[in-house]
CSV table of N, CA and C and ligand atoms in Angstrom, one decimal:
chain,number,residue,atom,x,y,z
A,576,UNK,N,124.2,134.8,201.0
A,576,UNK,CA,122.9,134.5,200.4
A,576,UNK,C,123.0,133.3,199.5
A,577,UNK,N,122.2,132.5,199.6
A,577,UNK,CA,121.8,131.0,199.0
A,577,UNK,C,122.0,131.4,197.2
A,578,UNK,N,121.8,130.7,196.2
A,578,UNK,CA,122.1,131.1,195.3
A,578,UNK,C,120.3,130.5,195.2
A,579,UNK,N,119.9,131.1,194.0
A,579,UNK,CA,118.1,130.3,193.7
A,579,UNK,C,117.9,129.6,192.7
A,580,UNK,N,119.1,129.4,192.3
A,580,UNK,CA,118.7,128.1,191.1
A,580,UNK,C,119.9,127.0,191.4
A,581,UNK,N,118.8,125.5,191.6
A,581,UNK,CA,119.4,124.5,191.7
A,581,UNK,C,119.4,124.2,190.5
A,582,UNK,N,120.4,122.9,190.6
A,582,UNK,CA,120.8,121.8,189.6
A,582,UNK,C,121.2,120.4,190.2
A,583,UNK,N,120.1,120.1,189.9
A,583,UNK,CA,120.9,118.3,190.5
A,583,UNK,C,121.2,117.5,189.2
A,584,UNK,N,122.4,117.1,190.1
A,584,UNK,CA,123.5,116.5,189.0
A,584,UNK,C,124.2,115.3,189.6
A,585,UNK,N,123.9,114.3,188.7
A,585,UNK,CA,124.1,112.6,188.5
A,585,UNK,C,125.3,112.4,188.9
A,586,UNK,N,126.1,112.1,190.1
A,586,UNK,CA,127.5,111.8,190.5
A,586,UNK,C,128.1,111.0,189.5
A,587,UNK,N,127.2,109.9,188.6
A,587,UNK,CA,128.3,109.2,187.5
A,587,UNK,C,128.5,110.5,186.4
A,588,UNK,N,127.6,111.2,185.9
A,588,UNK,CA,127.7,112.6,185.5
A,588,UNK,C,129.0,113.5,185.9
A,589,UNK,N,129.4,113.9,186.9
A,589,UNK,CA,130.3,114.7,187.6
A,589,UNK,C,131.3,113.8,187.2
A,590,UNK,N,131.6,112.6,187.3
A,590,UNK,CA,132.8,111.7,187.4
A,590,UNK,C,133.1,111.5,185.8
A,591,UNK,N,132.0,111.5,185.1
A,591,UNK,CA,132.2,111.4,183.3
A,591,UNK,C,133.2,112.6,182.8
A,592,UNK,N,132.5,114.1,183.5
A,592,UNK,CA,132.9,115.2,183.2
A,592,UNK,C,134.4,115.0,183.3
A,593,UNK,N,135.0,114.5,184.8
A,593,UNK,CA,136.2,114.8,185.5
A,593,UNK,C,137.0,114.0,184.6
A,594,UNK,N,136.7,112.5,184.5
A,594,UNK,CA,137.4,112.0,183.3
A,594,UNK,C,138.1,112.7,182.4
A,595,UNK,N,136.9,113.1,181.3
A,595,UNK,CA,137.4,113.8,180.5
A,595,UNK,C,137.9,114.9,180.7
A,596,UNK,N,138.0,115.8,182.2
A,596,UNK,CA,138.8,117.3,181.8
A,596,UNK,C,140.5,116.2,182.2
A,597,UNK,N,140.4,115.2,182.6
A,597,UNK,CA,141.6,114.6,182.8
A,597,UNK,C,142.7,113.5,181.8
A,598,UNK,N,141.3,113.4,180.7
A,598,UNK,CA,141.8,112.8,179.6
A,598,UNK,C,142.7,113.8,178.6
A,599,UNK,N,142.1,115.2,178.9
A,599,UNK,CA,142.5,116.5,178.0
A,599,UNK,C,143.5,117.5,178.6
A,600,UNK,N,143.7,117.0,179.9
A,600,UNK,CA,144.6,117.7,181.1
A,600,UNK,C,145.8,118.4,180.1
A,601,UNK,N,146.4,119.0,180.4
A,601,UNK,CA,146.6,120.1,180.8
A,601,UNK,C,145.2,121.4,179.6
A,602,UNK,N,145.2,120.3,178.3
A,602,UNK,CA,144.3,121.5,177.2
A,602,UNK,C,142.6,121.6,178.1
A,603,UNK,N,141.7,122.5,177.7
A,603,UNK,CA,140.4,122.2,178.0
A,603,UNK,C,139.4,121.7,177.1
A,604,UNK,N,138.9,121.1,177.7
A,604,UNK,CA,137.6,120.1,177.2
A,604,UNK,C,135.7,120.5,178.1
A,605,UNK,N,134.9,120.2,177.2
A,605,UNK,CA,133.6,120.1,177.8
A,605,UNK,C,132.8,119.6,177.2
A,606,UNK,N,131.3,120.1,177.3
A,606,UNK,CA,130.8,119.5,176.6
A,606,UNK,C,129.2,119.9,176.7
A,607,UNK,N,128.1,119.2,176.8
A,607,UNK,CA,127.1,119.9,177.0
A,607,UNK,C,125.7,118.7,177.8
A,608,UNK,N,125.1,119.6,178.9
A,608,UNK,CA,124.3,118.8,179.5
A,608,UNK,C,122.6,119.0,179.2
A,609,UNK,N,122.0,117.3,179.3
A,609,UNK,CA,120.7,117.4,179.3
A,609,UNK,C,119.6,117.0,180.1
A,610,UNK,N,118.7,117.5,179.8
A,610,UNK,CA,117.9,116.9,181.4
A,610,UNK,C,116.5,117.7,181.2
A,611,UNK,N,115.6,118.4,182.4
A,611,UNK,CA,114.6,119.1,182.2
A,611,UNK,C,114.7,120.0,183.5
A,612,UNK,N,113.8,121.1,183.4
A,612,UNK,CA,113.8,122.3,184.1
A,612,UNK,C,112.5,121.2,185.0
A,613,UNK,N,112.7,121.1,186.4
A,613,UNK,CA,111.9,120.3,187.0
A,613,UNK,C,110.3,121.7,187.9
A,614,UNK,N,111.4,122.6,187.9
A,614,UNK,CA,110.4,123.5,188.5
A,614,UNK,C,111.2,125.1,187.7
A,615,UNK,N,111.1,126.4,187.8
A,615,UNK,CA,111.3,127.4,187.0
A,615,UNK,C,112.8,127.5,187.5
A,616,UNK,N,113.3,127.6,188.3
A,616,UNK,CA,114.5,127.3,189.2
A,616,UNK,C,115.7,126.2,189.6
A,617,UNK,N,114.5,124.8,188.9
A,617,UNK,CA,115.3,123.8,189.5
A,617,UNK,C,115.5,122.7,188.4
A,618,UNK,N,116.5,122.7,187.5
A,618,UNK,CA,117.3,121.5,186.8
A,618,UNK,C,117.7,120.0,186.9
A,619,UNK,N,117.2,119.4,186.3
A,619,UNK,CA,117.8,117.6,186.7
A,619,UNK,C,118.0,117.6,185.1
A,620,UNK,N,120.4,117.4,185.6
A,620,UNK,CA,120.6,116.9,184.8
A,620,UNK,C,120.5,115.0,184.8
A,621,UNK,N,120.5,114.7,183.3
A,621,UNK,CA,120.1,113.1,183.3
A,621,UNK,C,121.3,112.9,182.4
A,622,UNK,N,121.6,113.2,181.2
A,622,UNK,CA,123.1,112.8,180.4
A,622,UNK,C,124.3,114.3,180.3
A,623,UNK,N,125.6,113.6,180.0
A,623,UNK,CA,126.6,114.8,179.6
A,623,UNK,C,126.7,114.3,178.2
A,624,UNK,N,126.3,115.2,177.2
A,624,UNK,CA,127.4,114.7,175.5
A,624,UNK,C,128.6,115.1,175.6
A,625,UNK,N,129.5,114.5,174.8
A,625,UNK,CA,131.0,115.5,175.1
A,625,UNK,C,131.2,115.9,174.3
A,626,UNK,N,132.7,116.4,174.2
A,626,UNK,CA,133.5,117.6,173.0
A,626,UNK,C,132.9,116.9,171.9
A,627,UNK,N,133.0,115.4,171.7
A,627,UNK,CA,132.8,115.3,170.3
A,627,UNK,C,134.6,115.4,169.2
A,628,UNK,N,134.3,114.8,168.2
A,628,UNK,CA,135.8,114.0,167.4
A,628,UNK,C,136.6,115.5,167.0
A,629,UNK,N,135.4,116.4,166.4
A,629,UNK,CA,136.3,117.4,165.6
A,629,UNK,C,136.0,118.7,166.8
A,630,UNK,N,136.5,118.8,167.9
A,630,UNK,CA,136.4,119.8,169.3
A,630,UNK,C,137.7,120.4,169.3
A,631,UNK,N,137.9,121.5,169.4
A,631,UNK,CA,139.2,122.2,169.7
A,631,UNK,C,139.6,122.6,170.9
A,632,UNK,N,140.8,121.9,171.6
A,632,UNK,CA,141.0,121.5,172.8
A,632,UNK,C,142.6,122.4,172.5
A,633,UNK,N,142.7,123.5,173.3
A,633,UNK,CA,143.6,124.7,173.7
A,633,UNK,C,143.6,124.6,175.2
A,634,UNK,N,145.1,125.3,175.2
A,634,UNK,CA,145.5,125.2,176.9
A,634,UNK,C,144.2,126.4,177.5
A,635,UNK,N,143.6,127.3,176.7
A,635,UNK,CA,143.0,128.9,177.3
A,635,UNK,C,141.8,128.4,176.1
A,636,UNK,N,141.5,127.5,175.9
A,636,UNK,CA,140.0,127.8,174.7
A,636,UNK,C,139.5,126.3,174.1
A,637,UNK,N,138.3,126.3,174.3
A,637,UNK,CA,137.6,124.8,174.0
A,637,UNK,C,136.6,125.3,173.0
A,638,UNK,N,136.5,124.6,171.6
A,638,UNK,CA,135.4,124.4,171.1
A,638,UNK,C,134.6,123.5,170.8
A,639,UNK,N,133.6,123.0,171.3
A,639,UNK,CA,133.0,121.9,170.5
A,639,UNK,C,132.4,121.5,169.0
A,640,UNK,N,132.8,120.7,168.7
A,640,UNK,CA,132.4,120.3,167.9
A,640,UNK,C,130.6,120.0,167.6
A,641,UNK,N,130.5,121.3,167.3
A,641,UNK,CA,129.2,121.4,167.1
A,641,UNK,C,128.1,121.1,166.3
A,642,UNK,N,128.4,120.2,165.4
A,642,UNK,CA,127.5,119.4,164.2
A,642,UNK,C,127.5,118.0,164.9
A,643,UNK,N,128.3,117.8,165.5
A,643,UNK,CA,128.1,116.3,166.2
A,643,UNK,C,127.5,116.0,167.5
A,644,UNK,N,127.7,117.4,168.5
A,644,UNK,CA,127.2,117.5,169.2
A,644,UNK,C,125.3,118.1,169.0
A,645,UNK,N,125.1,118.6,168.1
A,645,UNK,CA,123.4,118.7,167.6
A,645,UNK,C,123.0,117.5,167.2
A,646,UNK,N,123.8,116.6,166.6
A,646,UNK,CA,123.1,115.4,166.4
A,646,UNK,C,123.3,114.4,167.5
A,647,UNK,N,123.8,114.7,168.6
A,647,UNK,CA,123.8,114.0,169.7
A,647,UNK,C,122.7,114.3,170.5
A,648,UNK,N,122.4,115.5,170.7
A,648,UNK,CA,121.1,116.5,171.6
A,648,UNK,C,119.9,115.9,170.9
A,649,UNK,N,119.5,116.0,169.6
A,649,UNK,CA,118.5,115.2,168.8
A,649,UNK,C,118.0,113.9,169.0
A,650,UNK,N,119.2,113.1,169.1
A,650,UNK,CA,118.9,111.7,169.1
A,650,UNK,C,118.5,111.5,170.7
A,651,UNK,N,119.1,112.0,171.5
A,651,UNK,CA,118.9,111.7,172.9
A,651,UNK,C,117.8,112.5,173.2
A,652,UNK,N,117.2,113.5,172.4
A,652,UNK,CA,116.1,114.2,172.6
A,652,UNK,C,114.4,113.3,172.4
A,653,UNK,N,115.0,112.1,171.1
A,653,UNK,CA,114.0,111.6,170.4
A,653,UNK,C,114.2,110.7,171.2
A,654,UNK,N,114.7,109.8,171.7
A,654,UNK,CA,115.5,108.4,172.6
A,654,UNK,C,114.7,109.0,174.3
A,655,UNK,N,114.4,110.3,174.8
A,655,UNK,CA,113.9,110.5,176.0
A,655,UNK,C,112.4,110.8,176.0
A,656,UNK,N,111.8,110.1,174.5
A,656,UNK,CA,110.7,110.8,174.5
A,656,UNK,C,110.0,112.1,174.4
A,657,UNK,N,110.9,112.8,173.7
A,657,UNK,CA,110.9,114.4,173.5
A,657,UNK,C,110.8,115.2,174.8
A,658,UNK,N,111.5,114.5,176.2
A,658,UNK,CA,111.3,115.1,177.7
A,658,UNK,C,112.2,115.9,177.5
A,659,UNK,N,114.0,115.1,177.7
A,659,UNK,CA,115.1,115.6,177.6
A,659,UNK,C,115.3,116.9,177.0
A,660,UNK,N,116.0,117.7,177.6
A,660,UNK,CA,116.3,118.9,176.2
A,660,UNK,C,117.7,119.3,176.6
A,661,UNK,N,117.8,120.4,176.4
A,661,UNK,CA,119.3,120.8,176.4
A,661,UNK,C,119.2,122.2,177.1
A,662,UNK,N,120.4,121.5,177.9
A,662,UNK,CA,120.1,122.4,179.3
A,662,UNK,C,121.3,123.8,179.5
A,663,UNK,N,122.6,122.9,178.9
A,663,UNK,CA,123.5,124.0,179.0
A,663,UNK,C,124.8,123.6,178.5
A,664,UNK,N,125.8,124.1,179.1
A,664,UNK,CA,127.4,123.4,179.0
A,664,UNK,C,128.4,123.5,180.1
A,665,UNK,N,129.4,122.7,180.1
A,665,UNK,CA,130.0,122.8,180.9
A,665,UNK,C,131.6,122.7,180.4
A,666,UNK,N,133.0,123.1,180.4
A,666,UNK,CA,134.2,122.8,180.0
A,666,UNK,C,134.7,123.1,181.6
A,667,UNK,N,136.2,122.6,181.0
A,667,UNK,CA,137.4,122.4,182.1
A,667,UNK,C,138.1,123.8,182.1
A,668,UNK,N,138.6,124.6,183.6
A,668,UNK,CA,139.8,125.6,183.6
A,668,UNK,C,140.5,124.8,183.9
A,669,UNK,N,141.5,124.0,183.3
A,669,UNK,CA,142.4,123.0,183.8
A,669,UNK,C,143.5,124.0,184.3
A,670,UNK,N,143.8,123.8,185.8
A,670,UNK,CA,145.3,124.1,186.7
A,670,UNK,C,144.5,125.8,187.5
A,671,UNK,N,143.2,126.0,187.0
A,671,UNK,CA,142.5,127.4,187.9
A,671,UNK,C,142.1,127.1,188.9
A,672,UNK,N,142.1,128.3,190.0
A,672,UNK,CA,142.0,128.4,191.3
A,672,UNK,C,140.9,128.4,191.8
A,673,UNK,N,139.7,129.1,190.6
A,673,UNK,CA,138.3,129.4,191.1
A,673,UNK,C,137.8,129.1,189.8
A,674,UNK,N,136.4,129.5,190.2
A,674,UNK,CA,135.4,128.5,189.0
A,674,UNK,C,135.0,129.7,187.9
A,675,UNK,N,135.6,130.8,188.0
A,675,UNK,CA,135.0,132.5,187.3
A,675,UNK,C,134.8,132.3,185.6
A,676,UNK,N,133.8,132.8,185.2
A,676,UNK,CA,133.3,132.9,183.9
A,676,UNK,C,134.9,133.8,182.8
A,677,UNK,N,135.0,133.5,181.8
A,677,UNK,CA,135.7,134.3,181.3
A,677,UNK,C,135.5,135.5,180.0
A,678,UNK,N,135.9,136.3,179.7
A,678,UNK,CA,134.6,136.7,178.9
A,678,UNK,C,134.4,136.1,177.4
A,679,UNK,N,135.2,135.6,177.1
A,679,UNK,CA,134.8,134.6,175.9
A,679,UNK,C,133.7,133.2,176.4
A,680,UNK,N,133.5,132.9,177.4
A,680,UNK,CA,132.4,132.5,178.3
A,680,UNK,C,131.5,133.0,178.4
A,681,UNK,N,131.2,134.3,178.5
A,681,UNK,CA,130.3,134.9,178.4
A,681,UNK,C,129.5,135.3,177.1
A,682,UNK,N,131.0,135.5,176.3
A,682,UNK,CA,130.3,135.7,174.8
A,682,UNK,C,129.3,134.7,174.3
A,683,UNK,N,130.4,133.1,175.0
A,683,UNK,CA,129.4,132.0,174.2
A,683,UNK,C,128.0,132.2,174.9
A,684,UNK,N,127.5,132.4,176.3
A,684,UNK,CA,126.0,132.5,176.8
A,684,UNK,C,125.6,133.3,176.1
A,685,UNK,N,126.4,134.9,175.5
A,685,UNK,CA,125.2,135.5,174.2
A,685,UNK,C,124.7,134.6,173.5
A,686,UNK,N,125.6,134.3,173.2
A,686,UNK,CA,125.5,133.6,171.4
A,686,UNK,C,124.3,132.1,171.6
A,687,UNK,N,124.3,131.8,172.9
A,687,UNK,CA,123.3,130.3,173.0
A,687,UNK,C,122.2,131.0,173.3
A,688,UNK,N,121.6,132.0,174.1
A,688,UNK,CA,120.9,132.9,174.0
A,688,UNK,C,119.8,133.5,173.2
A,689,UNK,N,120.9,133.9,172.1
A,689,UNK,CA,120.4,134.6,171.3
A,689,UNK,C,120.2,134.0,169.9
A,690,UNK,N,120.6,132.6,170.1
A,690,UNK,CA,120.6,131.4,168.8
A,690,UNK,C,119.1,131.4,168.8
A,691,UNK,N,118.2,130.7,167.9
A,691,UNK,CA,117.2,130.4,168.6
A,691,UNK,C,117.2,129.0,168.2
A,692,UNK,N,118.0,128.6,167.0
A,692,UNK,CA,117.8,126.7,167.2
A,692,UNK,C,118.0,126.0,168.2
A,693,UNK,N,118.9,126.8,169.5
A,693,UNK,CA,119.2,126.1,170.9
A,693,UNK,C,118.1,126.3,171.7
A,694,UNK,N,117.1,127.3,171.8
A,694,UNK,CA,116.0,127.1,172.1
A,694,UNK,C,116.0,127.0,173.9
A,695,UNK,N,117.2,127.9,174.2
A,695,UNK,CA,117.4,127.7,175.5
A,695,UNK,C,117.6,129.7,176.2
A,696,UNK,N,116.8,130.0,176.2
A,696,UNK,CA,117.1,131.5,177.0
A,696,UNK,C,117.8,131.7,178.2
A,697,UNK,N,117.9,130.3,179.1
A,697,UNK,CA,118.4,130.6,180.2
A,697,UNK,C,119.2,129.6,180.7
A,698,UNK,N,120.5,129.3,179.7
A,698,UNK,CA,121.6,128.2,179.9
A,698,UNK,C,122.6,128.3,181.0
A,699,UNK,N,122.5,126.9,181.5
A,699,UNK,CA,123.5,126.7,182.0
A,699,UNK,C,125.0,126.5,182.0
A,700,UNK,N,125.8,127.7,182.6
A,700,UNK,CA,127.4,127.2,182.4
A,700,UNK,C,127.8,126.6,183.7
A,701,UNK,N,128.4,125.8,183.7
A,701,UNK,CA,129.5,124.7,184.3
A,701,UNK,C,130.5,125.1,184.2
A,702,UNK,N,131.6,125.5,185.0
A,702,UNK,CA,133.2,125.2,185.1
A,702,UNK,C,133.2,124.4,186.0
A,703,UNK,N,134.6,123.6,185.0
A,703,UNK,CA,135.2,122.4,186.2
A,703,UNK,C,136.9,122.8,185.9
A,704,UNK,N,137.0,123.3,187.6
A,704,UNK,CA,138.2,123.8,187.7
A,704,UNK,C,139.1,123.2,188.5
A,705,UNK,N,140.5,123.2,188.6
A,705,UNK,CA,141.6,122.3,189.0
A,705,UNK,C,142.0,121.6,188.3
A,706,UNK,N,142.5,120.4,189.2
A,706,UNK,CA,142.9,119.2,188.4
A,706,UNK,C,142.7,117.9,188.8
A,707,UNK,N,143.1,116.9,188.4
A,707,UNK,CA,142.6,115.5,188.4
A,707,UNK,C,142.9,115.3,189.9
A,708,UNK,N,142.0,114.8,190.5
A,708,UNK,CA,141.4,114.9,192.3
A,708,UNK,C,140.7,115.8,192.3
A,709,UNK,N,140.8,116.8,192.2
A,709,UNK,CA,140.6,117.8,193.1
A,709,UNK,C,139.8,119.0,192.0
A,710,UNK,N,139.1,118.4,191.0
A,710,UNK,CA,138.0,119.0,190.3
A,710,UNK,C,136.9,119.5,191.1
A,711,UNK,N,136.7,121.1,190.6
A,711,UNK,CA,135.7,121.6,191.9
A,711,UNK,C,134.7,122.1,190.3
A,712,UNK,N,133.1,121.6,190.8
A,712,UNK,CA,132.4,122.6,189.5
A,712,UNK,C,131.6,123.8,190.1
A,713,UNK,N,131.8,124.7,189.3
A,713,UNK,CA,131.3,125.8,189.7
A,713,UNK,C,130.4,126.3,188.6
A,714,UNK,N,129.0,126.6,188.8
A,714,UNK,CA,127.9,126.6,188.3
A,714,UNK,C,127.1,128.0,188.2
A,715,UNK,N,126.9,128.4,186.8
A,715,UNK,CA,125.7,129.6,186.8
A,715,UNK,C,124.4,129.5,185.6
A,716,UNK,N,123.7,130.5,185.8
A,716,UNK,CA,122.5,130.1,185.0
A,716,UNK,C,122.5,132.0,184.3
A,717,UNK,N,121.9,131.8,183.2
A,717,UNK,CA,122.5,133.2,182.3
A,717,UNK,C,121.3,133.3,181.5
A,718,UNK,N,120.9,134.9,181.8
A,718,UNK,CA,120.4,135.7,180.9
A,718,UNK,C,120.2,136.9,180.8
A,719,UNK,N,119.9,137.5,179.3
A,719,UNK,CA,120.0,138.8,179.0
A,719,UNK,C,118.7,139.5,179.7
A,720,UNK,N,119.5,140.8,180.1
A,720,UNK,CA,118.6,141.7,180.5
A,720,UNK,C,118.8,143.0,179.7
A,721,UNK,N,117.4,143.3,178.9
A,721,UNK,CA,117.4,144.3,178.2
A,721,UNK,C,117.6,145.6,178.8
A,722,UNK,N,118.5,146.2,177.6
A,722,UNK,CA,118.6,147.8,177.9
A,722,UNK,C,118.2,148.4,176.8
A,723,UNK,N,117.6,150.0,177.8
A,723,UNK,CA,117.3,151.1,176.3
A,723,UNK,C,118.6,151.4,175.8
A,724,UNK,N,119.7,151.5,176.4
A,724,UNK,CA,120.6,151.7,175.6
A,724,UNK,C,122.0,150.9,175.5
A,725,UNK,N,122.6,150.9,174.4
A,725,UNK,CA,123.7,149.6,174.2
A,725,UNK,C,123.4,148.4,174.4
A,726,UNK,N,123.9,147.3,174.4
A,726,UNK,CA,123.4,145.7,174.4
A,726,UNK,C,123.1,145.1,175.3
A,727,UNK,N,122.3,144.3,175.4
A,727,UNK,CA,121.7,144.2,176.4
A,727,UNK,C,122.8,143.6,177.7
A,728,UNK,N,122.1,143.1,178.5
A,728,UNK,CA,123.1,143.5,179.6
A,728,UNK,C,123.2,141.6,180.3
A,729,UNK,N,124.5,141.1,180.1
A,729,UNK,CA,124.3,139.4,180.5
A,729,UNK,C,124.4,139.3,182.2
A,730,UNK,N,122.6,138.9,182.7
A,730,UNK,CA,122.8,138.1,184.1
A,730,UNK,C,123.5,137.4,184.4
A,731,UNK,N,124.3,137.0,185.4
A,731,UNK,CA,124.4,135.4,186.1
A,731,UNK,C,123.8,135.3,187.2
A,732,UNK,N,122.9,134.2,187.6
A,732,UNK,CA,122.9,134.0,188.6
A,732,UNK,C,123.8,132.9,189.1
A,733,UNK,N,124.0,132.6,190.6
A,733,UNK,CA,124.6,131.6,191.0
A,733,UNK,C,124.4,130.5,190.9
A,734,UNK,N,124.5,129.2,190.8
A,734,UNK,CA,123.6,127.8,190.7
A,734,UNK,C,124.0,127.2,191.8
A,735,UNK,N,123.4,126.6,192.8
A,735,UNK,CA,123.2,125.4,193.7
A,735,UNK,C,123.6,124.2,193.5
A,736,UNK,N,124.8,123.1,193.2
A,736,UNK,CA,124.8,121.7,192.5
A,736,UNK,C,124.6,121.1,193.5
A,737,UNK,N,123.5,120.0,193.3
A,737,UNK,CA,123.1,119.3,194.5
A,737,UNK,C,123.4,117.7,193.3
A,738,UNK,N,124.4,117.3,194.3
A,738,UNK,CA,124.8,115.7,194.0
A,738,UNK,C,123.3,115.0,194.3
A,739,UNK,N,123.8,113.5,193.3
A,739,UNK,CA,122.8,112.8,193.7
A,739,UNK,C,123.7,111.5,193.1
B,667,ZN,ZN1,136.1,129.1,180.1
């Protein structure tokens, strides 16, 4: 089955990403993408911001640096004419075989979620898995589906990356 949510994504984009999971090789790195929902299903990314100075870059764990990275979403938010917004994220499995969510990955889609200054119910994650060549990204779109009982319950759907 096809996956139902695209993402088209900027090939200088994909090549910024790869850089950097190869500037950070063997630790992981990411960062976070922006652009606009073109239809209910279909994303055009336009810029990547990255880790940013103070990012915590671990062989198994990436944090960004998250005060620099909001003031980077802002500025590029005011700079696109209040179009742009903020779409999702993406980090490196540097030396993984497949592109699979981890559940600390998943925690973070609660937590963007269920923020509301991110203002995004239904973010995008990115893995970029391997290594320098041979970076594969693997792409989902996430959200909560309520339950009557216990917490609610986190979707993935598959995502579509359609180069451009
Ligand atoms: Zn991860």
């Amino acid at each position: 089955m096809l996956p139902d949510v695209d993402v088209w994504l900027p090939n200088t984009v994909t090549q910024e990403c790869a850089v950097e999971a190869d500037t950070k090789f063997p630790l992981e790195t990411g960062g976070t993408f922006m652009g606009w929902w073109l239809y209910p299903d279909t994303a055009v990314v336009t810029v990547m911001i990255g880790p940013g100075p103070g990012a915590l870059h671990e062989r198994f764990r990436f944090q960004p640096d998250q005060q620099w990275q909001l003031e980077q979403i802002a500025a590029h938010y005011e700079r696109s004419g209040r179009r742009e917004t903020y779409l999702g994220d993406w980090h490196s499995h540097p030396g993984a075989s497949r592109g699979a969510l981890s559940w600390i990955d998943r925690d973070v889609l609660r937590r963007v979620i269920t923020t509301p200054e991110a203002r995004c119910a239904l973010p995008l994650m990115m893995i970029l898995w391997g290594s320098s060549g041979t970076w594969q990204l693997t792409a989902w779109r996430a959200q909560t589906v309520p339950r009557v009982v216990l917490w609610d319950r986190l979707h993935l759907d598959p995502v579509q990356i359609r180069a451009f």
